[in-house]
Amino acid sequence: MFEGFLGVWLALAPNASATPASATSVIPFRTEAQPRVDPVFGDAASLRLDVDRFFALQGEMDHVRDAFSTAVHETLSALEGPAGAPAPKVCPAATAEPYARALAAGGKYLLLGQQLQGHFRDIRRADDLGDAAALTPDYRIKVKQARDLHQHLLDDYREMRVAFYDQLGAEMRHATCKTGLKAIAKAVPGDGKPGLTPNPTEASAWALDDAGPRDEPHGAPSPADKPGARASVAEPAAGPAQSTMAAPAIWIDVDNTLCPQPTRVSVDGQPLGEVGARKKSSVRTHAGPREICALPASDARICGDPGTVRKAYLHEGWSLTVHCER
């Protein structure tokens, strides 16, 4: 029985020797490749493009910053209302239009800043590696200028963040005004959905990656930021009691040439003296987010009263122009 079954199985098995040789094709697997060198960094031509784009973005950012700052101050003026009038209990309708412009300009300002930061990172890396030596003398000068202008960019970032995110945001909430996209739903046509630009009402939108040692902020980071986020802009201070021991001493300018009377100046509640009538003076203080107050001698209010304190990021060369009521 077993021998019969084995014979049937052998009869049904295919005959390997009967398979034609032409039916099988062998494709060899080749691992050879042409040798090449992949450049890790760009050449002098790409570095020149980075430099040109950096200065183009820097000029555009200056223009957008002016519009941003104007819209922020117009919104603050609309929140304060007429001089001497009591604080409104409801959000003034006049804040909608300037706040919408401030939000739009702020988003564009942050987007340009992120792009400029990327080009500066490439410029700084190439300069540190010595690649800038391959540039012509005019471009080598521009590389040095870019490193100085980048510090001004960081100062502007810190100042505009405090003005919009810290001061204006607090004033809007105090006046029961909505902030962010909800505040401009009726003032700006559209579906109210966020666009491609960063949202300046979010703390993380003000962060710049790849902060260098010189770019680190003074003081502790804000708890509002996401954990692990790296920021090269100074975080808003928790209040006037913020320690100034680690902050560098700086000079700021107070321009009182438009006022026919002296102006009292204080920073974080500490009096710094008076600036004479029709004069401009420099005041010694510390860098960082501060609360500054400048009141003419005829003003009966004291620093700390509503509308007397302005939050700003103070840095070397920061200036304040005092406008007296006529």
mmCIF file of C-alpha atoms in Angstrom:
data_model
loop_
_atom_site.group_PDB
_atom_site.id
_atom_site.type_symbol
_atom_site.label_atom_id
_atom_site.label_comp_id
_atom_site.label_asym_id
_atom_site.label_seq_id
_atom_site.Cartn_x
_atom_site.Cartn_y
_atom_site.Cartn_z
ATOM 1 C CA MET A 1 0.000 0.000 0.000
ATOM 2 C CA PHE A 2 2.741 2.439 0.909
ATOM 3 C CA GLU A 3 4.757 1.612 -2.209
ATOM 4 C CA GLY A 4 1.706 2.232 -4.412
ATOM 5 C CA PHE A 5 1.031 5.637 -2.849
ATOM 6 C CA LEU A 6 4.673 6.680 -3.295
ATOM 7 C CA GLY A 7 4.540 5.710 -6.943
ATOM 8 C CA VAL A 8 1.435 7.847 -7.520
ATOM 9 C CA TRP A 9 3.067 10.852 -5.778
ATOM 10 C CA LEU A 10 6.222 10.591 -7.915
ATOM 11 C CA ALA A 11 4.094 10.437 -11.021
ATOM 12 C CA LEU A 12 2.244 13.635 -10.142
ATOM 13 C CA ALA A 13 5.363 15.624 -9.083
ATOM 14 C CA PRO A 14 6.609 18.109 -11.728
ATOM 15 C CA ASN A 15 9.821 17.239 -13.514
ATOM 16 C CA ALA A 16 12.324 20.033 -12.774
ATOM 17 C CA SER A 17 14.594 18.867 -15.596
ATOM 18 C CA ALA A 18 11.786 19.367 -18.095
ATOM 19 C CA THR A 19 11.483 23.141 -17.334
ATOM 20 C CA PRO A 20 12.979 25.186 -20.198
ATOM 21 C CA ALA A 21 15.991 27.306 -19.241
ATOM 22 C CA SER A 22 14.624 30.348 -21.095
ATOM 23 C CA ALA A 23 11.677 30.663 -18.650
ATOM 24 C CA THR A 24 13.920 31.863 -15.772
ATOM 25 C CA SER A 25 15.590 35.293 -15.880
ATOM 26 C CA VAL A 26 18.045 36.501 -13.272
ATOM 27 C CA ILE A 27 18.312 40.240 -12.543
ATOM 28 C CA PRO A 28 21.504 41.026 -10.634
ATOM 29 C CA PHE A 29 21.277 43.472 -7.703
ATOM 30 C CA ARG A 30 23.893 46.208 -8.138
ATOM 31 C CA THR A 31 25.131 48.358 -5.277
ATOM 32 C CA GLU A 32 27.607 50.532 -7.166
ATOM 33 C CA ALA A 33 27.005 54.323 -7.085
ATOM 34 C CA GLN A 34 28.822 57.264 -8.518
ATOM 35 C CA PRO A 35 30.934 58.996 -5.845
ATOM 36 C CA ARG A 36 29.830 62.520 -4.986
ATOM 37 C CA VAL A 37 30.305 65.212 -2.361
ATOM 38 C CA ASP A 38 27.181 66.761 -0.860
ATOM 39 C CA PRO A 39 27.845 70.305 0.407
ATOM 40 C CA VAL A 40 26.618 70.724 3.977
ATOM 41 C CA PHE A 41 26.542 74.531 3.762
ATOM 42 C CA GLY A 42 25.935 76.875 0.866
ATOM 43 C CA ASP A 43 28.616 78.665 -1.090
ATOM 44 C CA ALA A 44 29.397 82.386 -1.269
ATOM 45 C CA ALA A 45 26.552 82.995 -3.726
ATOM 46 C CA SER A 46 23.937 81.533 -1.377
ATOM 47 C CA LEU A 47 25.417 83.517 1.519
ATOM 48 C CA ARG A 48 25.021 86.723 -0.483
ATOM 49 C CA LEU A 49 21.387 85.833 -1.096
ATOM 50 C CA ASP A 50 20.889 85.322 2.645
ATOM 51 C CA VAL A 51 22.422 88.718 3.355
ATOM 52 C CA ASP A 52 20.287 90.470 0.736
ATOM 53 C CA ARG A 53 17.133 88.791 1.982
ATOM 54 C CA PHE A 54 17.999 89.664 5.588
ATOM 55 C CA PHE A 55 18.210 93.379 4.847
ATOM 56 C CA ALA A 56 15.065 93.279 2.714
ATOM 57 C CA LEU A 57 13.134 91.655 5.565
ATOM 58 C CA GLN A 58 14.621 94.076 8.082
ATOM 59 C CA GLY A 59 13.351 97.068 6.090
ATOM 60 C CA GLU A 60 9.921 95.507 5.721
ATOM 61 C CA MET A 61 9.792 94.745 9.435
ATOM 62 C CA ASP A 62 10.532 98.385 10.296
ATOM 63 C CA HIS A 63 7.580 99.475 8.168
ATOM 64 C CA VAL A 64 5.238 96.874 9.684
ATOM 65 C CA ARG A 65 6.449 97.694 13.196
ATOM 66 C CA ASP A 66 5.436 101.337 12.762
ATOM 67 C CA ALA A 67 1.938 100.303 11.699
ATOM 68 C CA PHE A 68 1.799 97.765 14.522
ATOM 69 C CA SER A 69 2.855 100.302 17.153
ATOM 70 C CA THR A 70 0.422 102.934 15.864
ATOM 71 C CA ALA A 71 -2.515 100.512 15.974
ATOM 72 C CA VAL A 72 -1.622 99.401 19.515
ATOM 73 C CA HIS A 73 -1.517 102.976 20.800
ATOM 74 C CA GLU A 74 -4.759 103.867 19.017
ATOM 75 C CA THR A 75 -6.424 100.897 20.701
ATOM 76 C CA LEU A 76 -5.118 101.989 24.101
ATOM 77 C CA SER A 77 -6.431 105.504 23.474
ATOM 78 C CA ALA A 78 -9.842 104.121 22.548
ATOM 79 C CA LEU A 79 -9.890 102.103 25.775
ATOM 80 C CA GLU A 80 -9.062 105.139 27.906
ATOM 81 C CA GLY A 81 -11.789 107.297 26.341
ATOM 82 C CA PRO A 82 -11.953 111.097 26.774
ATOM 83 C CA ALA A 83 -9.685 112.709 29.342
ATOM 84 C CA GLY A 84 -11.306 112.917 32.750
ATOM 85 C CA ALA A 85 -14.125 110.521 31.843
ATOM 86 C CA PRO A 86 -14.755 107.551 34.155
ATOM 87 C CA ALA A 87 -13.544 104.172 33.076
ATOM 88 C CA PRO A 88 -16.131 102.464 30.839
ATOM 89 C CA LYS A 89 -17.977 99.466 32.232
ATOM 90 C CA VAL A 90 -18.402 97.898 28.807
ATOM 91 C CA CYS A 91 -15.942 97.457 25.976
ATOM 92 C CA PRO A 92 -15.857 100.633 23.836
ATOM 93 C CA ALA A 93 -16.955 99.973 20.282
ATOM 94 C CA ALA A 94 -14.150 102.226 19.011
ATOM 95 C CA THR A 95 -11.559 99.593 19.946
ATOM 96 C CA ALA A 96 -12.659 97.072 17.312
ATOM 97 C CA GLU A 97 -11.121 98.703 14.237
ATOM 98 C CA PRO A 98 -7.669 99.656 15.647
ATOM 99 C CA TYR A 99 -7.402 96.328 17.494
ATOM 100 C CA ALA A 100 -8.095 94.470 14.246
ATOM 101 C CA ARG A 101 -5.282 96.406 12.573
ATOM 102 C CA ALA A 102 -2.979 95.732 15.510
ATOM 103 C CA LEU A 103 -3.723 92.006 15.378
ATOM 104 C CA ALA A 104 -3.155 91.817 11.614
ATOM 105 C CA ALA A 105 0.045 93.871 11.748
ATOM 106 C CA GLY A 106 1.275 91.847 14.727
ATOM 107 C CA GLY A 107 0.808 88.564 12.892
ATOM 108 C CA LYS A 108 2.709 89.860 9.868
ATOM 109 C CA TYR A 109 5.430 91.278 12.104
ATOM 110 C CA LEU A 110 5.952 87.918 13.791
ATOM 111 C CA LEU A 111 5.981 86.063 10.475
ATOM 112 C CA LEU A 112 8.641 88.384 9.050
ATOM 113 C CA GLY A 113 10.641 88.025 12.247
ATOM 114 C CA GLN A 114 10.665 84.253 11.989
ATOM 115 C CA GLN A 115 11.837 84.447 8.373
ATOM 116 C CA LEU A 116 14.539 86.972 9.237
ATOM 117 C CA GLN A 117 15.696 84.785 12.130
ATOM 118 C CA GLY A 118 16.186 81.862 9.736
ATOM 119 C CA HIS A 119 18.386 83.916 7.397
ATOM 120 C CA PHE A 120 20.346 85.321 10.323
ATOM 121 C CA ARG A 121 20.999 81.799 11.605
ATOM 122 C CA ASP A 122 22.607 80.903 8.257
ATOM 123 C CA ILE A 123 24.597 84.157 8.183
ATOM 124 C CA ARG A 124 25.894 83.713 11.719
ATOM 125 C CA ARG A 125 26.853 80.087 11.115
ATOM 126 C CA ALA A 126 28.729 80.959 7.923
ATOM 127 C CA ASP A 127 30.502 83.847 9.618
ATOM 128 C CA ASP A 128 31.512 81.696 12.591
ATOM 129 C CA LEU A 129 32.937 79.053 10.226
ATOM 130 C CA GLY A 130 34.920 81.655 8.279
ATOM 131 C CA ASP A 131 32.897 81.364 5.075
ATOM 132 C CA ALA A 132 32.290 85.119 5.062
ATOM 133 C CA ALA A 133 35.940 85.574 4.070
ATOM 134 C CA ALA A 134 34.971 84.481 0.545
ATOM 135 C CA LEU A 135 32.666 87.486 0.161
ATOM 136 C CA THR A 136 33.544 90.831 -1.325
ATOM 137 C CA PRO A 137 34.401 93.627 1.141
ATOM 138 C CA ASP A 138 30.968 95.268 0.893
ATOM 139 C CA TYR A 139 29.222 92.024 1.804
ATOM 140 C CA ARG A 140 31.627 91.360 4.670
ATOM 141 C CA ILE A 141 30.593 94.734 6.082
ATOM 142 C CA LYS A 142 26.936 93.768 5.646
ATOM 143 C CA VAL A 143 27.517 90.551 7.591
ATOM 144 C CA LYS A 144 28.835 92.562 10.544
ATOM 145 C CA GLN A 145 25.912 94.966 10.238
ATOM 146 C CA ALA A 146 23.476 92.049 10.228
ATOM 147 C CA ARG A 147 24.754 90.850 13.597
ATOM 148 C CA ASP A 148 24.202 94.312 15.087
ATOM 149 C CA LEU A 149 20.790 94.743 13.468
ATOM 150 C CA HIS A 150 19.723 91.363 14.804
ATOM 151 C CA GLN A 151 20.137 92.645 18.346
ATOM 152 C CA HIS A 152 17.894 95.601 17.477
ATOM 153 C CA LEU A 153 15.356 93.114 16.158
ATOM 154 C CA LEU A 154 15.360 91.326 19.505
ATOM 155 C CA ASP A 155 14.887 94.637 21.327
ATOM 156 C CA ASP A 156 11.936 95.479 19.068
ATOM 157 C CA TYR A 157 10.475 92.022 19.649
ATOM 158 C CA ARG A 158 10.676 92.459 23.415
ATOM 159 C CA GLU A 159 9.229 95.959 23.312
ATOM 160 C CA MET A 160 6.327 95.076 21.014
ATOM 161 C CA ARG A 161 5.544 91.944 22.976
ATOM 162 C CA VAL A 162 5.210 93.893 26.208
ATOM 163 C CA ALA A 163 3.149 96.611 24.475
ATOM 164 C CA PHE A 164 0.734 94.207 22.762
ATOM 165 C CA TYR A 165 0.739 90.908 24.617
ATOM 166 C CA ASP A 166 1.228 92.227 28.148
ATOM 167 C CA GLN A 167 -0.144 95.775 28.333
ATOM 168 C CA LEU A 168 -2.819 95.862 25.640
ATOM 169 C CA GLY A 169 -4.044 92.380 26.492
ATOM 170 C CA ALA A 170 -4.454 93.312 30.159
ATOM 171 C CA GLU A 171 -6.242 96.565 29.288
ATOM 172 C CA MET A 172 -8.609 94.776 26.910
ATOM 173 C CA ARG A 173 -9.527 92.173 29.501
ATOM 174 C CA HIS A 174 -9.978 94.844 32.173
ATOM 175 C CA ALA A 175 -12.451 96.667 29.890
ATOM 176 C CA THR A 176 -14.309 93.349 29.283
ATOM 177 C CA CYS A 177 -13.196 93.383 25.644
ATOM 178 C CA LYS A 178 -12.631 90.192 23.733
ATOM 179 C CA THR A 179 -9.142 89.492 22.445
ATOM 180 C CA GLY A 180 -7.794 87.522 19.534
ATOM 181 C CA LEU A 181 -9.921 86.424 16.601
ATOM 182 C CA LYS A 182 -13.133 86.733 18.605
ATOM 183 C CA ALA A 183 -12.604 90.480 18.931
ATOM 184 C CA ILE A 184 -12.355 91.084 15.183
ATOM 185 C CA ALA A 185 -15.108 88.747 13.987
ATOM 186 C CA LYS A 186 -17.419 91.699 13.305
ATOM 187 C CA ALA A 187 -14.763 94.235 12.358
ATOM 188 C CA VAL A 188 -13.034 92.154 9.680
ATOM 189 C CA PRO A 189 -14.934 90.218 7.000
ATOM 190 C CA GLY A 190 -14.184 86.520 6.845
ATOM 191 C CA ASP A 191 -14.959 83.302 8.584
ATOM 192 C CA GLY A 192 -12.906 84.126 11.675
ATOM 193 C CA LYS A 193 -10.572 81.182 11.163
ATOM 194 C CA PRO A 194 -6.861 81.678 11.840
ATOM 195 C CA GLY A 195 -4.648 82.287 8.829
ATOM 196 C CA LEU A 196 -1.088 81.308 8.086
ATOM 197 C CA THR A 197 0.430 84.136 10.137
ATOM 198 C CA PRO A 198 1.279 83.625 13.828
ATOM 199 C CA ASN A 199 -1.243 84.764 16.415
ATOM 200 C CA PRO A 200 0.320 87.565 18.538
ATOM 201 C CA THR A 201 -2.145 86.859 21.361
ATOM 202 C CA GLU A 202 -0.327 83.557 22.036
ATOM 203 C CA ALA A 203 2.877 83.603 24.067
ATOM 204 C CA SER A 204 4.509 80.872 21.973
ATOM 205 C CA ALA A 205 4.144 82.979 18.804
ATOM 206 C CA TRP A 206 6.684 85.463 20.185
ATOM 207 C CA ALA A 207 9.417 82.832 20.557
ATOM 208 C CA LEU A 208 12.442 82.870 18.269
ATOM 209 C CA ASP A 209 14.330 79.592 17.953
ATOM 210 C CA ASP A 210 18.098 79.220 18.127
ATOM 211 C CA ALA A 211 18.766 81.882 20.751
ATOM 212 C CA GLY A 212 22.398 82.748 21.267
ATOM 213 C CA PRO A 213 24.046 83.562 24.613
ATOM 214 C CA ARG A 214 23.612 87.284 23.987
ATOM 215 C CA ASP A 215 19.938 86.823 23.162
ATOM 216 C CA GLU A 216 18.861 85.136 26.374
ATOM 217 C CA PRO A 217 16.225 87.070 28.319
ATOM 218 C CA HIS A 218 16.780 88.406 31.809
ATOM 219 C CA GLY A 219 14.586 86.984 34.518
ATOM 220 C CA ALA A 220 12.501 83.852 34.754
ATOM 221 C CA PRO A 221 10.392 82.667 31.796
ATOM 222 C CA SER A 222 6.668 83.181 31.817
ATOM 223 C CA PRO A 223 4.577 80.222 33.037
ATOM 224 C CA ALA A 224 2.179 80.931 30.175
ATOM 225 C CA ASP A 225 4.660 79.555 27.672
ATOM 226 C CA LYS A 226 4.600 75.930 26.683
ATOM 227 C CA PRO A 227 7.016 73.691 28.608
ATOM 228 C CA GLY A 228 10.288 73.162 26.812
ATOM 229 C CA ALA A 229 9.801 76.064 24.396
ATOM 230 C CA ARG A 230 12.931 78.072 23.724
ATOM 231 C CA ALA A 231 12.416 81.818 23.587
ATOM 232 C CA SER A 232 14.868 84.573 22.791
ATOM 233 C CA VAL A 233 12.469 87.350 23.701
ATOM 234 C CA ALA A 234 12.048 88.560 27.256
ATOM 235 C CA GLU A 235 8.966 87.296 29.002
ATOM 236 C CA PRO A 236 6.575 89.790 30.603
ATOM 237 C CA ALA A 237 7.370 90.541 34.179
ATOM 238 C CA ALA A 238 5.105 89.319 36.942
ATOM 239 C CA GLY A 239 4.900 92.852 38.339
ATOM 240 C CA PRO A 240 6.929 95.835 39.563
ATOM 241 C CA ALA A 241 8.514 93.628 42.226
ATOM 242 C CA GLN A 242 10.570 91.790 39.603
ATOM 243 C CA SER A 243 14.195 91.687 40.714
ATOM 244 C CA THR A 244 16.596 93.903 38.788
ATOM 245 C CA MET A 245 19.771 92.484 40.287
ATOM 246 C CA ALA A 246 20.621 90.408 37.210
ATOM 247 C CA ALA A 247 19.446 93.015 34.663
ATOM 248 C CA PRO A 248 22.170 95.196 33.140
ATOM 249 C CA ALA A 249 22.142 98.921 33.831
ATOM 250 C CA ILE A 250 21.186 101.042 30.816
ATOM 251 C CA TRP A 251 20.460 104.637 29.799
ATOM 252 C CA ILE A 252 17.067 105.639 28.419
ATOM 253 C CA ASP A 253 16.109 109.009 26.932
ATOM 254 C CA VAL A 254 13.141 111.062 28.116
ATOM 255 C CA ASP A 255 12.234 113.823 25.640
ATOM 256 C CA ASN A 256 10.342 116.640 27.361
ATOM 257 C CA THR A 257 10.962 119.305 24.712
ATOM 258 C CA LEU A 258 7.243 119.532 23.873
ATOM 259 C CA CYS A 259 6.227 120.408 27.445
ATOM 260 C CA PRO A 260 6.656 123.864 29.033
ATOM 261 C CA GLN A 261 6.852 122.284 32.500
ATOM 262 C CA PRO A 262 9.011 119.667 34.228
ATOM 263 C CA THR A 263 8.060 115.977 34.040
ATOM 264 C CA ARG A 264 8.361 113.471 36.890
ATOM 265 C CA VAL A 265 9.747 110.070 35.850
ATOM 266 C CA SER A 266 9.543 106.770 37.729
ATOM 267 C CA VAL A 267 10.265 103.154 36.799
ATOM 268 C CA ASP A 268 8.612 100.270 38.654
ATOM 269 C CA GLY A 269 7.315 102.741 41.219
ATOM 270 C CA GLN A 270 10.788 104.135 42.007
ATOM 271 C CA PRO A 271 11.173 107.896 41.324
ATOM 272 C CA LEU A 272 14.101 108.700 39.030
ATOM 273 C CA GLY A 273 13.867 112.491 39.200
ATOM 274 C CA GLU A 274 12.515 115.235 36.950
ATOM 275 C CA VAL A 275 13.268 116.241 33.378
ATOM 276 C CA GLY A 276 13.295 120.018 32.989
ATOM 277 C CA ALA A 277 10.854 121.972 30.865
ATOM 278 C CA ARG A 278 11.679 121.973 27.144
ATOM 279 C CA LYS A 279 14.601 119.650 27.773
ATOM 280 C CA LYS A 280 15.720 116.134 26.930
ATOM 281 C CA SER A 281 17.563 114.025 29.473
ATOM 282 C CA SER A 282 18.965 110.532 29.931
ATOM 283 C CA VAL A 283 17.857 108.415 32.885
ATOM 284 C CA ARG A 284 19.742 105.475 34.407
ATOM 285 C CA THR A 285 17.710 102.312 34.998
ATOM 286 C CA HIS A 286 17.788 98.551 34.293
ATOM 287 C CA ALA A 287 16.903 96.598 31.170
ATOM 288 C CA GLY A 288 13.884 94.357 30.934
ATOM 289 C CA PRO A 289 10.083 94.592 31.087
ATOM 290 C CA ARG A 290 9.322 97.601 33.288
ATOM 291 C CA GLU A 291 6.472 99.880 34.285
ATOM 292 C CA ILE A 292 7.356 103.483 33.458
ATOM 293 C CA CYS A 293 5.480 106.614 34.452
ATOM 294 C CA ALA A 294 6.092 110.171 33.156
ATOM 295 C CA LEU A 295 3.757 112.866 34.489
ATOM 296 C CA PRO A 296 4.043 116.640 33.959
ATOM 297 C CA ALA A 297 4.273 118.718 37.131
ATOM 298 C CA SER A 298 0.772 120.145 36.575
ATOM 299 C CA ASP A 299 -0.796 116.682 36.501
ATOM 300 C CA ALA A 300 -2.567 116.058 39.812
ATOM 301 C CA ARG A 301 -2.438 112.285 39.387
ATOM 302 C CA ILE A 302 0.220 110.117 40.923
ATOM 303 C CA CYS A 303 2.056 107.250 39.291
ATOM 304 C CA GLY A 304 -0.074 104.153 39.651
ATOM 305 C CA ASP A 305 -3.382 105.834 38.924
ATOM 306 C CA PRO A 306 -5.324 104.531 35.910
ATOM 307 C CA GLY A 307 -3.735 105.658 32.662
ATOM 308 C CA THR A 308 -0.435 106.777 34.194
ATOM 309 C CA VAL A 309 1.680 103.636 33.864
ATOM 310 C CA ARG A 310 2.995 102.253 30.618
ATOM 311 C CA LYS A 311 4.520 98.807 30.353
ATOM 312 C CA ALA A 312 7.509 98.596 28.036
ATOM 313 C CA TYR A 313 10.686 96.626 27.472
ATOM 314 C CA LEU A 314 13.529 98.990 28.320
ATOM 315 C CA HIS A 315 16.860 98.572 26.576
ATOM 316 C CA GLU A 316 19.883 100.692 25.779
ATOM 317 C CA GLY A 317 18.776 103.610 23.601
ATOM 318 C CA TRP A 318 15.064 103.315 24.437
ATOM 319 C CA SER A 319 13.355 106.709 24.297
ATOM 320 C CA LEU A 320 10.089 108.238 25.504
ATOM 321 C CA THR A 321 8.523 111.462 24.223
ATOM 322 C CA VAL A 322 6.258 113.290 26.677
ATOM 323 C CA HIS A 323 3.167 115.040 25.268
ATOM 324 C CA CYS A 324 1.593 117.667 27.500
ATOM 325 C CA GLU A 325 -2.045 118.675 27.229
ATOM 326 C CA ARG A 326 -2.597 122.134 25.795
#
